[in-house]
Amino acid sequence: MSYESLNVERLAGRYSSLERAGLLPLPSNDGISIVVELSRMECATVCLPLLLLHSGATVRIIAVSMTPNFPIEVLARQFSPEEPVLFLPYEKEEYMPNLALAHIETTFAVLLEDSIMVSPGWLSELMWVSFDDASVRVVAPRSSTERGEGKKRLHFGTHHELADHVSYSLGRYQGEWREVEVLTGSCLLFTKELIQRIGGFDASLQARYLMIADWCLRARQIGAKLALSEAVYVHAIQSLDRYLRTKEESKQTNGWQTYCKKWAFESGIGNEEILVPATETLNFPHPVIPLGRMPLVSPLVTAIVYFDEAKDCDELTQQWIAVQEQQSYKHVRWIWIRDTSVDATPEFTVSEHDVVITVRGEDAWLRALKNASALYESEIILYLSTSILYEKRYIERVMKAITQGSADLIVSLSTEMEEAGVHLLAGGDSAVTLPLERVAYKGGIVPGMISNRKSTSRQLLLHPKASLVIGYIGDLSDSKEAHP
């Protein structure tokens, strides 16, 4: 099929679909959010007005300061209160784009740097791609900041010249796009649903293009496609500041080493122009990067702790103290479930809000585990085993993964669970089983059925319900040693 006939078919499908839904002229009925990274005042004063002018009436701009010394208040005074621009000042220890993404309420969102100049028609053409193919979750225009086949470096004397070029490109290549392996540039359009599933950007990679590439690879791990628009070009104002270039080069060097390690590039062979790892490396999903800060009102967590090994009285007491004290998150109601037929009965000092359930016999022990979650009306329920020393921030990470994502149930994947984890996340097979001590879920739902492992009667499994949306966080600490 020729490009011309393919375009006609695509455009006809777009129009009829959206006309029926009443969504014309833009393929979205709830508007679009645009997150702008503010780094250079001279760029922001030019590019933000262009965004408001050329992005349509239903956009909402969230402008975030990327440095502590950016004059965000001075910039904010250049816009009237009626204009749809929210300014977020710099916050220490927060990667600001992630904080901004937590504010997204629309189906589609855009992330771009303040150096990007747009022109009429840029946004709607990018948005169309996800309607051509629903599995496309990330779309980028051509620009000088893309690498590989998406790179396009042009020079213009005026914005009018830029607009003329884009208008010509839209007329000639409208409806054309191609699937790509990775994106790296200063402008990305994506869906809110994707943010909820894979989280935000990994700031440990330091260099922005590596954060974008890493985020795109994580999107591919859950089956999302990446697309490059042939029709849209956005112009990036290049920095002439020598210090900024030197600083960015340093970030790239440090970030590249982290990127290579994360995506298992062979040591010493990595080429910074080759950002896509071997296919097998993409098979096992990486942890979700939480968005934003902790909620102002901390959710109540019910932690159900079960003793699955016979211990003497002193050792059991020490385990009790260790499980509580090693956790940084304190808004927890503890429920301790013990079977006195397999251990002694130590004297515990407990909070008036906590519960100790003492039973005798395997059947009573299992019944108590299955029903304990009903004791508190908590937003999050999790299970802990005294045979594992969890990392200090374990409960906090579980809480963030559930409250800032869309999963009903979170499982912490360990090294030995790698194969099962891939099977679960790739296919959603309801027949998969999860170690109970690594499971947490939203309050008010039934997570599945608890049973014994075949190899032992004291270690438990959860068979999750097929209807649940299941996510995960990264590796638990080693079972023999807790990490801070």
Short mmCIF file of C-alpha atoms in Angstrom, two decimals:
data_model
loop_
_atom_site.label_atom_id
_atom_site.label_comp_id
_atom_site.label_asym_id
_atom_site.label_seq_id
_atom_site.Cartn_x
_atom_site.Cartn_y
_atom_site.Cartn_z
CA MET A 1 0.00 0.00 0.00
CA SER A 2 1.40 3.43 -0.95
CA TYR A 3 1.96 6.19 1.60
CA GLU A 4 -0.72 8.26 -0.12
CA SER A 5 -3.43 5.61 0.11
CA LEU A 6 -2.32 4.74 3.65
CA ASN A 7 -2.73 8.38 4.70
CA VAL A 8 -6.19 8.63 3.16
CA GLU A 9 -7.27 5.49 4.98
CA ARG A 10 -5.86 6.71 8.29
CA LEU A 11 -7.39 10.16 8.01
CA ALA A 12 -10.78 8.75 7.08
CA GLY A 13 -10.68 6.42 10.07
CA ARG A 14 -9.69 9.25 12.38
CA TYR A 15 -12.45 11.56 11.24
CA SER A 16 -15.28 9.02 11.35
CA SER A 17 -14.22 7.74 14.77
CA LEU A 18 -14.02 11.15 16.36
CA GLU A 19 -17.08 12.54 14.64
CA ARG A 20 -19.14 9.72 16.18
CA ALA A 21 -17.65 10.47 19.60
CA GLY A 22 -18.13 14.22 19.25
CA LEU A 23 -14.46 14.90 19.91
CA LEU A 24 -13.50 17.04 16.93
CA PRO A 25 -11.33 19.05 16.40
CA LEU A 26 -8.90 17.44 18.92
CA PRO A 27 -9.05 13.71 19.70
CA SER A 28 -9.57 14.27 23.43
CA ASN A 29 -12.63 15.26 25.41
CA ASP A 30 -10.81 16.24 28.62
CA GLY A 31 -8.11 18.51 27.21
CA ILE A 32 -4.40 17.92 27.57
CA SER A 33 -1.76 18.71 30.18
CA ILE A 34 1.65 20.07 29.16
CA VAL A 35 4.51 19.84 31.65
CA VAL A 36 7.25 22.35 30.88
CA GLU A 37 10.72 22.05 32.43
CA LEU A 38 11.99 25.55 33.27
CA SER A 39 15.77 25.92 33.07
CA ARG A 40 16.50 29.11 31.14
CA MET A 41 14.51 32.28 31.63
CA GLU A 42 15.35 33.67 28.19
CA CYS A 43 13.88 30.55 26.55
CA ALA A 44 10.81 30.29 28.78
CA THR A 45 9.69 33.86 28.08
CA VAL A 46 9.59 33.04 24.35
CA CYS A 47 8.35 29.46 24.34
CA LEU A 48 5.57 29.52 26.97
CA PRO A 49 3.48 32.14 25.09
CA LEU A 50 3.88 30.08 21.90
CA LEU A 51 2.53 27.02 23.72
CA LEU A 52 -0.55 28.95 24.84
CA LEU A 53 -1.05 30.37 21.36
CA HIS A 54 -0.65 27.19 19.30
CA SER A 55 -1.87 24.34 21.55
CA GLY A 56 -5.63 24.95 21.63
CA ALA A 57 -8.11 26.19 24.20
CA THR A 58 -8.24 22.99 26.29
CA VAL A 59 -4.59 22.82 27.35
CA ARG A 60 -3.32 23.21 30.88
CA ILE A 61 0.37 24.05 31.33
CA ILE A 62 2.27 22.92 34.43
CA ALA A 63 5.59 24.79 34.50
CA VAL A 64 8.18 23.40 36.93
CA SER A 65 11.43 24.98 38.02
CA MET A 66 14.36 22.61 37.43
CA THR A 67 16.89 24.60 39.49
CA PRO A 68 16.69 26.33 42.89
CA ASN A 69 17.72 29.70 41.42
CA PHE A 70 15.26 29.85 38.52
CA PRO A 71 13.23 33.13 38.88
CA ILE A 72 9.85 31.42 38.68
CA GLU A 73 7.99 34.23 40.45
CA VAL A 74 9.29 36.76 37.91
CA LEU A 75 8.13 34.52 35.07
CA ALA A 76 4.72 33.90 36.67
CA ARG A 77 4.04 37.65 36.80
CA GLN A 78 4.17 37.75 33.00
CA PHE A 79 0.98 35.68 32.81
CA SER A 80 -2.49 36.65 33.93
CA PRO A 81 -4.35 34.56 36.56
CA GLU A 82 -6.90 33.63 33.89
CA GLU A 83 -4.33 31.87 31.74
CA PRO A 84 -4.13 28.07 32.28
CA VAL A 85 -0.57 27.98 33.65
CA LEU A 86 0.36 26.46 37.00
CA PHE A 87 3.86 27.28 38.29
CA LEU A 88 5.58 24.81 40.64
CA PRO A 89 8.70 26.15 42.41
CA TYR A 90 11.78 23.98 42.85
CA GLU A 91 11.72 21.52 45.73
CA LYS A 92 14.85 19.94 47.11
CA GLU A 93 15.14 16.15 46.74
CA GLU A 94 12.30 16.04 44.21
CA TYR A 95 12.73 15.42 40.49
CA MET A 96 10.33 18.13 39.43
CA PRO A 97 8.87 16.53 36.27
CA ASN A 98 7.79 13.54 38.38
CA LEU A 99 6.15 15.90 40.86
CA ALA A 100 4.32 17.60 37.99
CA LEU A 101 3.17 14.29 36.49
CA ALA A 102 1.38 13.58 39.76
CA HIS A 103 -0.89 16.54 38.88
CA ILE A 104 -1.96 15.09 35.53
CA GLU A 105 -5.73 14.60 35.27
CA THR A 106 -6.16 14.41 31.49
CA THR A 107 -6.01 11.36 29.21
CA PHE A 108 -3.00 12.75 27.33
CA ALA A 109 0.01 14.69 28.56
CA VAL A 110 3.12 16.28 27.06
CA LEU A 111 6.54 16.73 28.61
CA LEU A 112 8.86 19.27 27.01
CA GLU A 113 11.75 21.56 27.83
CA ASP A 114 11.35 25.33 27.87
CA SER A 115 13.67 25.55 24.85
CA ILE A 116 11.02 24.08 22.53
CA MET A 117 9.26 26.40 20.07
CA VAL A 118 5.97 25.08 18.67
CA SER A 119 3.81 26.20 15.76
CA PRO A 120 0.18 25.71 14.63
CA GLY A 121 -1.02 22.12 14.29
CA TRP A 122 1.79 20.47 16.25
CA LEU A 123 -0.31 19.03 19.07
CA SER A 124 -3.31 17.57 17.28
CA GLU A 125 -1.10 15.71 14.78
CA LEU A 126 0.83 14.04 17.63
CA MET A 127 -2.39 13.07 19.41
CA TRP A 128 -3.81 11.38 16.33
CA VAL A 129 -1.18 8.65 16.38
CA SER A 130 -2.62 6.91 19.46
CA PHE A 131 -5.96 6.71 17.66
CA ASP A 132 -4.35 5.14 14.61
CA ASP A 133 -2.91 2.41 16.86
CA ALA A 134 -4.13 2.13 20.46
CA SER A 135 -0.94 0.34 21.51
CA VAL A 136 1.11 3.47 20.74
CA ARG A 137 1.50 5.18 24.14
CA VAL A 138 4.41 7.56 23.45
CA VAL A 139 4.77 9.89 20.44
CA ALA A 140 7.52 12.37 19.63
CA PRO A 141 8.00 14.94 16.86
CA ARG A 142 11.21 15.36 14.93
CA SER A 143 13.67 17.81 16.48
CA SER A 144 17.37 18.46 16.94
CA THR A 145 17.19 16.88 20.40
CA GLU A 146 16.13 13.45 19.16
CA ARG A 147 18.83 10.91 18.40
CA GLY A 148 19.01 8.55 15.47
CA GLU A 149 16.27 8.62 12.85
CA GLY A 150 14.24 11.29 14.68
CA LYS A 151 17.01 13.89 14.59
CA LYS A 152 16.37 16.91 12.40
CA ARG A 153 18.43 20.07 12.78
CA LEU A 154 17.12 23.16 10.97
CA HIS A 155 17.74 26.90 11.25
CA PHE A 156 15.17 29.69 10.94
CA GLY A 157 15.48 33.45 10.97
CA THR A 158 12.01 34.06 12.43
CA HIS A 159 9.15 32.14 14.00
CA HIS A 160 7.17 32.86 10.83
CA GLU A 161 9.74 30.84 8.85
CA LEU A 162 9.39 27.97 11.37
CA ALA A 163 5.58 28.05 11.08
CA ASP A 164 5.79 27.98 7.27
CA HIS A 165 8.07 24.94 7.36
CA VAL A 166 5.83 23.05 9.78
CA SER A 167 2.75 23.92 7.76
CA TYR A 168 4.42 22.52 4.64
CA SER A 169 5.51 19.39 6.51
CA LEU A 170 2.01 18.82 7.91
CA GLY A 171 0.53 19.16 4.45
CA ARG A 172 2.97 16.76 2.86
CA TYR A 173 3.35 14.11 5.58
CA GLN A 174 0.04 14.34 7.46
CA GLY A 175 -0.91 11.01 8.98
CA GLU A 176 2.56 9.50 8.59
CA TRP A 177 4.45 8.09 11.55
CA ARG A 178 6.75 5.18 12.25
CA GLU A 179 7.36 2.89 15.19
CA VAL A 180 10.79 3.28 16.82
CA GLU A 181 12.79 1.43 19.47
CA VAL A 182 13.59 4.39 21.72
CA LEU A 183 13.04 8.15 22.01
CA THR A 184 15.33 10.70 23.67
CA GLY A 185 14.21 14.20 22.76
CA SER A 186 12.86 17.32 24.43
CA CYS A 187 9.20 16.75 23.52
CA LEU A 188 7.07 13.69 24.28
CA LEU A 189 3.33 13.05 24.18
CA PHE A 190 2.02 10.11 26.20
CA THR A 191 -1.03 8.77 28.00
CA LYS A 192 -1.86 9.15 31.68
CA GLU A 193 -2.53 5.41 31.81
CA LEU A 194 1.13 4.77 30.94
CA ILE A 195 2.32 7.04 33.76
CA GLN A 196 0.16 5.09 36.19
CA ARG A 197 1.65 1.78 35.08
CA ILE A 198 5.38 2.55 34.85
CA GLY A 199 5.70 5.67 37.00
CA GLY A 200 7.99 8.60 36.37
CA PHE A 201 11.59 9.20 35.35
CA ASP A 202 14.67 7.68 36.96
CA ALA A 203 16.63 10.70 38.24
CA SER A 204 19.63 8.50 39.12
CA LEU A 205 20.50 8.51 35.40
CA GLN A 206 21.20 12.28 35.70
CA ALA A 207 21.30 13.10 31.97
CA ARG A 208 17.85 13.93 30.62
CA TYR A 209 18.15 11.97 27.38
CA LEU A 210 19.04 8.85 29.38
CA MET A 211 16.02 9.34 31.67
CA ILE A 212 13.79 9.61 28.60
CA ALA A 213 15.35 6.55 26.95
CA ASP A 214 15.02 4.52 30.16
CA TRP A 215 11.37 5.58 30.55
CA CYS A 216 10.64 4.58 26.95
CA LEU A 217 12.27 1.17 27.41
CA ARG A 218 10.18 0.59 30.54
CA ALA A 219 7.10 1.48 28.50
CA ARG A 220 8.06 -1.13 25.91
CA GLN A 221 8.39 -3.74 28.66
CA ILE A 222 4.65 -3.57 29.29
CA GLY A 223 3.81 -3.76 25.58
CA ALA A 224 3.57 -0.04 24.73
CA LYS A 225 4.75 1.12 21.31
CA LEU A 226 6.83 4.24 20.66
CA ALA A 227 6.18 6.39 17.59
CA LEU A 228 7.94 9.16 15.72
CA SER A 229 5.78 11.61 13.78
CA GLU A 230 6.97 12.26 10.25
CA ALA A 231 4.76 15.34 9.97
CA VAL A 232 5.60 17.33 13.11
CA TYR A 233 8.81 19.26 13.75
CA VAL A 234 9.47 21.33 16.88
CA HIS A 235 12.39 23.73 17.09
CA ALA A 236 14.81 23.59 20.03
CA ILE A 237 16.66 26.79 20.95
CA GLN A 238 20.23 25.65 21.43
CA SER A 239 22.22 26.82 24.45
CA LEU A 240 25.32 28.94 23.85
CA ASP A 241 26.29 28.79 27.53
CA ARG A 242 29.61 26.97 27.84
CA TYR A 243 29.11 26.19 31.53
CA LEU A 244 25.75 24.53 30.91
CA ARG A 245 27.25 22.36 28.17
CA THR A 246 30.16 21.28 30.39
CA LYS A 247 27.80 20.48 33.26
CA GLU A 248 25.57 18.39 30.97
CA GLU A 249 28.58 16.47 29.65
CA SER A 250 29.51 15.53 33.22
CA LYS A 251 25.96 14.32 33.89
CA GLN A 252 26.04 12.22 30.75
CA THR A 253 29.26 10.49 31.79
CA ASN A 254 27.98 9.55 35.25
CA GLY A 255 24.48 8.72 34.02
CA TRP A 256 25.75 6.54 31.19
CA GLN A 257 27.52 4.22 33.63
CA THR A 258 24.30 3.84 35.63
CA TYR A 259 22.29 3.30 32.44
CA CYS A 260 24.67 0.57 31.24
CA LYS A 261 24.43 -1.23 34.56
CA LYS A 262 20.64 -0.95 34.71
CA TRP A 263 20.13 -2.30 31.20
CA ALA A 264 22.95 -4.85 31.33
CA PHE A 265 25.15 -3.45 28.56
CA GLU A 266 28.45 -5.27 28.46
CA SER A 267 31.07 -3.47 30.53
CA GLY A 268 33.48 -1.35 28.51
CA ILE A 269 31.62 -1.87 25.23
CA GLY A 270 28.79 0.61 25.68
CA ASN A 271 28.30 3.18 22.92
CA GLU A 272 26.31 6.23 24.00
CA GLU A 273 24.59 6.31 20.61
CA ILE A 274 23.28 2.77 21.13
CA LEU A 275 20.61 3.04 23.81
CA VAL A 276 18.57 -0.12 23.18
CA PRO A 277 19.78 -3.24 25.04
CA ALA A 278 19.52 -6.83 23.91
CA THR A 279 15.97 -8.13 23.51
CA GLU A 280 16.23 -10.49 26.49
CA THR A 281 17.02 -7.54 28.78
CA LEU A 282 13.62 -6.05 27.96
CA ASN A 283 11.80 -9.18 29.09
CA PHE A 284 11.93 -8.47 32.82
CA PRO A 285 10.23 -5.20 33.93
CA HIS A 286 12.01 -2.68 36.12
CA PRO A 287 10.47 -1.16 39.26
CA VAL A 288 7.93 1.65 39.03
CA ILE A 289 9.36 5.11 39.81
CA PRO A 290 6.85 6.77 42.20
CA LEU A 291 5.46 10.19 41.27
CA GLY A 292 5.63 13.18 43.54
CA ARG A 293 5.93 13.44 47.26
CA MET A 294 4.20 11.53 50.01
CA PRO A 295 0.51 12.44 50.40
CA LEU A 296 -0.27 15.04 53.04
CA VAL A 297 -2.55 12.59 54.82
CA SER A 298 -0.68 9.33 55.24
CA PRO A 299 -2.78 6.29 54.35
CA LEU A 300 -3.40 3.79 57.11
CA VAL A 301 -1.60 0.50 56.50
CA THR A 302 -2.50 -2.81 58.12
CA ALA A 303 0.58 -5.05 58.40
CA ILE A 304 -0.30 -8.70 59.01
CA VAL A 305 2.78 -10.40 60.42
CA TYR A 306 2.87 -14.17 60.63
CA PHE A 307 5.35 -16.45 62.37
CA ASP A 308 6.09 -19.30 60.01
CA GLU A 309 9.01 -20.89 61.86
CA ALA A 310 9.40 -22.35 65.33
CA LYS A 311 11.45 -19.96 67.50
CA ASP A 312 12.46 -19.74 71.13
CA CYS A 313 10.96 -16.99 73.25
CA ASP A 314 13.91 -14.54 73.15
CA GLU A 315 14.45 -14.86 69.41
CA LEU A 316 10.76 -14.29 68.72
CA THR A 317 10.78 -11.16 70.87
CA GLN A 318 13.78 -9.77 68.97
CA GLN A 319 12.04 -10.43 65.68
CA TRP A 320 8.98 -8.55 66.92
CA ILE A 321 11.06 -5.49 67.80
CA ALA A 322 13.11 -5.64 64.58
CA VAL A 323 10.11 -5.80 62.25
CA GLN A 324 8.61 -2.67 63.79
CA GLU A 325 11.72 -0.57 64.31
CA GLN A 326 13.27 -1.14 60.90
CA GLN A 327 10.31 0.45 59.09
CA SER A 328 10.43 4.20 58.34
CA TYR A 329 6.67 4.41 57.69
CA LYS A 330 4.87 4.74 61.02
CA HIS A 331 1.16 5.02 60.14
CA VAL A 332 0.74 1.27 60.58
CA ARG A 333 -1.61 -0.99 62.53
CA TRP A 334 0.14 -4.24 63.34
CA ILE A 335 -1.62 -7.60 63.52
CA TRP A 336 0.54 -10.46 64.79
CA ILE A 337 -0.65 -14.02 64.14
CA ARG A 338 0.96 -16.91 65.96
CA ASP A 339 0.40 -20.61 66.29
CA THR A 340 1.32 -21.69 69.81
CA SER A 341 1.70 -25.28 68.71
CA VAL A 342 4.99 -24.37 66.95
CA ASP A 343 6.54 -21.70 69.19
CA ALA A 344 6.67 -20.42 72.73
CA THR A 345 4.55 -17.54 74.02
CA PRO A 346 6.76 -14.48 74.61
CA GLU A 347 5.69 -11.38 76.48
CA PHE A 348 5.21 -8.61 73.90
CA THR A 349 4.84 -4.90 74.52
CA VAL A 350 2.25 -3.74 72.01
CA SER A 351 0.47 -0.53 71.16
CA GLU A 352 -3.18 -0.22 72.15
CA HIS A 353 -3.98 -0.06 68.42
CA ASP A 354 -2.19 -3.34 67.62
CA VAL A 355 -3.53 -6.86 67.84
CA VAL A 356 -1.96 -10.19 68.76
CA ILE A 357 -3.91 -13.23 67.58
CA THR A 358 -2.81 -16.46 69.20
CA VAL A 359 -4.23 -19.69 67.83
CA ARG A 360 -3.40 -23.37 68.06
CA GLY A 361 -3.13 -25.59 65.03
CA GLU A 362 -2.60 -25.16 61.28
CA ASP A 363 -6.25 -24.70 60.32
CA ALA A 364 -6.89 -21.98 62.92
CA TRP A 365 -3.67 -20.22 61.89
CA LEU A 366 -4.76 -20.07 58.24
CA ARG A 367 -8.27 -18.89 59.12
CA ALA A 368 -6.82 -16.05 61.20
CA LEU A 369 -4.58 -14.97 58.31
CA LYS A 370 -7.48 -14.94 55.87
CA ASN A 371 -9.74 -12.87 58.13
CA ALA A 372 -7.28 -10.51 59.86
CA SER A 373 -7.59 -7.72 57.27
CA ALA A 374 -11.17 -7.05 58.40
CA LEU A 375 -10.01 -5.79 61.82
CA TYR A 376 -9.08 -2.31 60.51
CA GLU A 377 -10.53 -0.22 57.69
CA SER A 378 -7.15 0.47 56.10
CA GLU A 379 -6.31 1.81 52.66
CA ILE A 380 -3.53 -0.77 52.26
CA ILE A 381 -3.09 -4.33 53.54
CA LEU A 382 0.25 -6.12 53.42
CA TYR A 383 1.67 -9.41 54.70
CA LEU A 384 5.05 -9.80 56.36
CA SER A 385 6.87 -12.94 57.44
CA THR A 386 9.19 -13.01 60.43
CA SER A 387 11.56 -15.19 58.40
CA ILE A 388 12.53 -12.16 56.26
CA LEU A 389 14.26 -8.93 57.23
CA TYR A 390 12.69 -6.25 55.04
CA GLU A 391 14.47 -3.10 53.95
CA LYS A 392 13.87 -0.03 56.07
CA ARG A 393 11.67 1.76 53.50
CA TYR A 394 9.74 -1.34 52.41
CA ILE A 395 6.30 -0.34 53.74
CA GLU A 396 6.77 3.23 52.50
CA ARG A 397 7.63 2.00 48.99
CA VAL A 398 4.64 -0.32 48.95
CA MET A 399 2.38 2.53 50.06
CA LYS A 400 3.67 4.83 47.29
CA ALA A 401 3.35 2.13 44.62
CA ILE A 402 -0.32 1.55 45.50
CA THR A 403 -1.44 5.13 46.16
CA GLN A 404 0.35 6.65 43.16
CA GLY A 405 -0.38 3.88 40.66
CA SER A 406 -3.32 1.99 39.24
CA ALA A 407 -2.52 -1.50 40.56
CA ASP A 408 -4.89 -3.26 42.96
CA LEU A 409 -2.19 -5.60 44.19
CA ILE A 410 1.58 -5.09 44.46
CA VAL A 411 4.12 -7.89 44.61
CA SER A 412 7.80 -7.43 45.47
CA LEU A 413 9.83 -9.41 42.97
CA SER A 414 12.97 -11.12 44.23
CA THR A 415 15.76 -12.62 42.15
CA GLU A 416 14.40 -16.13 42.51
CA MET A 417 10.96 -14.91 41.41
CA GLU A 418 12.28 -13.51 38.12
CA GLU A 419 10.77 -16.12 35.85
CA ALA A 420 7.41 -16.07 37.62
CA GLY A 421 7.40 -12.28 37.54
CA VAL A 422 7.97 -12.15 33.81
CA HIS A 423 5.18 -14.67 33.30
CA LEU A 424 2.79 -12.67 35.45
CA LEU A 425 3.48 -9.24 33.99
CA ALA A 426 3.73 -10.37 30.39
CA GLY A 427 0.58 -12.42 30.25
CA GLY A 428 -1.49 -11.68 33.35
CA ASP A 429 -2.00 -15.39 33.87
CA SER A 430 -4.32 -15.83 36.84
CA ALA A 431 -2.82 -19.28 37.50
CA VAL A 432 0.43 -17.75 38.76
CA THR A 433 1.02 -17.85 42.52
CA LEU A 434 2.80 -15.30 44.70
CA PRO A 435 4.69 -15.69 47.99
CA LEU A 436 2.33 -14.21 50.57
CA GLU A 437 5.15 -12.40 52.41
CA ARG A 438 5.76 -10.24 49.32
CA VAL A 439 2.15 -9.16 48.69
CA ALA A 440 0.25 -5.92 49.43
CA TYR A 441 -3.12 -4.75 48.14
CA LYS A 442 -5.72 -2.01 48.35
CA GLY A 443 -8.13 -2.18 51.24
CA GLY A 444 -11.71 -3.20 50.51
CA ILE A 445 -10.93 -5.89 47.93
CA VAL A 446 -10.49 -9.65 48.15
CA PRO A 447 -6.96 -10.35 46.85
CA GLY A 448 -7.35 -14.05 46.17
CA MET A 449 -6.92 -17.38 47.92
CA ILE A 450 -4.20 -18.18 50.48
CA SER A 451 -2.74 -21.69 50.51
CA ASN A 452 0.32 -23.63 51.68
CA ARG A 453 3.35 -24.27 49.53
CA LYS A 454 3.68 -27.86 48.40
CA SER A 455 7.12 -28.18 49.96
CA THR A 456 6.18 -26.95 53.43
CA SER A 457 3.04 -26.34 55.45
CA ARG A 458 4.39 -23.17 57.09
CA GLN A 459 5.16 -21.06 53.99
CA LEU A 460 2.20 -19.55 52.20
CA LEU A 461 1.14 -18.61 48.68
CA LEU A 462 -1.46 -16.20 47.31
CA HIS A 463 -3.44 -17.12 44.19
CA PRO A 464 -4.51 -13.64 42.92
CA LYS A 465 -7.94 -13.07 41.46
CA ALA A 466 -7.91 -12.79 37.68
CA SER A 467 -9.80 -9.48 37.76
CA LEU A 468 -7.10 -7.63 39.74
CA VAL A 469 -4.61 -5.23 38.18
CA ILE A 470 -1.24 -6.44 39.43
CA GLY A 471 1.89 -4.28 39.66
CA TYR A 472 5.19 -4.66 41.43
CA ILE A 473 8.12 -2.96 43.12
CA GLY A 474 11.76 -3.94 42.98
CA ASP A 475 13.80 -6.55 44.72
CA LEU A 476 13.34 -7.17 48.44
CA SER A 477 16.38 -7.05 50.67
CA ASP A 478 18.31 -10.28 51.06
CA SER A 479 16.50 -12.59 53.46
CA LYS A 480 19.59 -12.85 55.66
CA GLU A 481 20.50 -9.18 55.87
CA ALA A 482 18.41 -6.03 55.87
CA HIS A 483 19.63 -3.04 53.94
CA PRO A 484 19.08 0.53 55.18
#
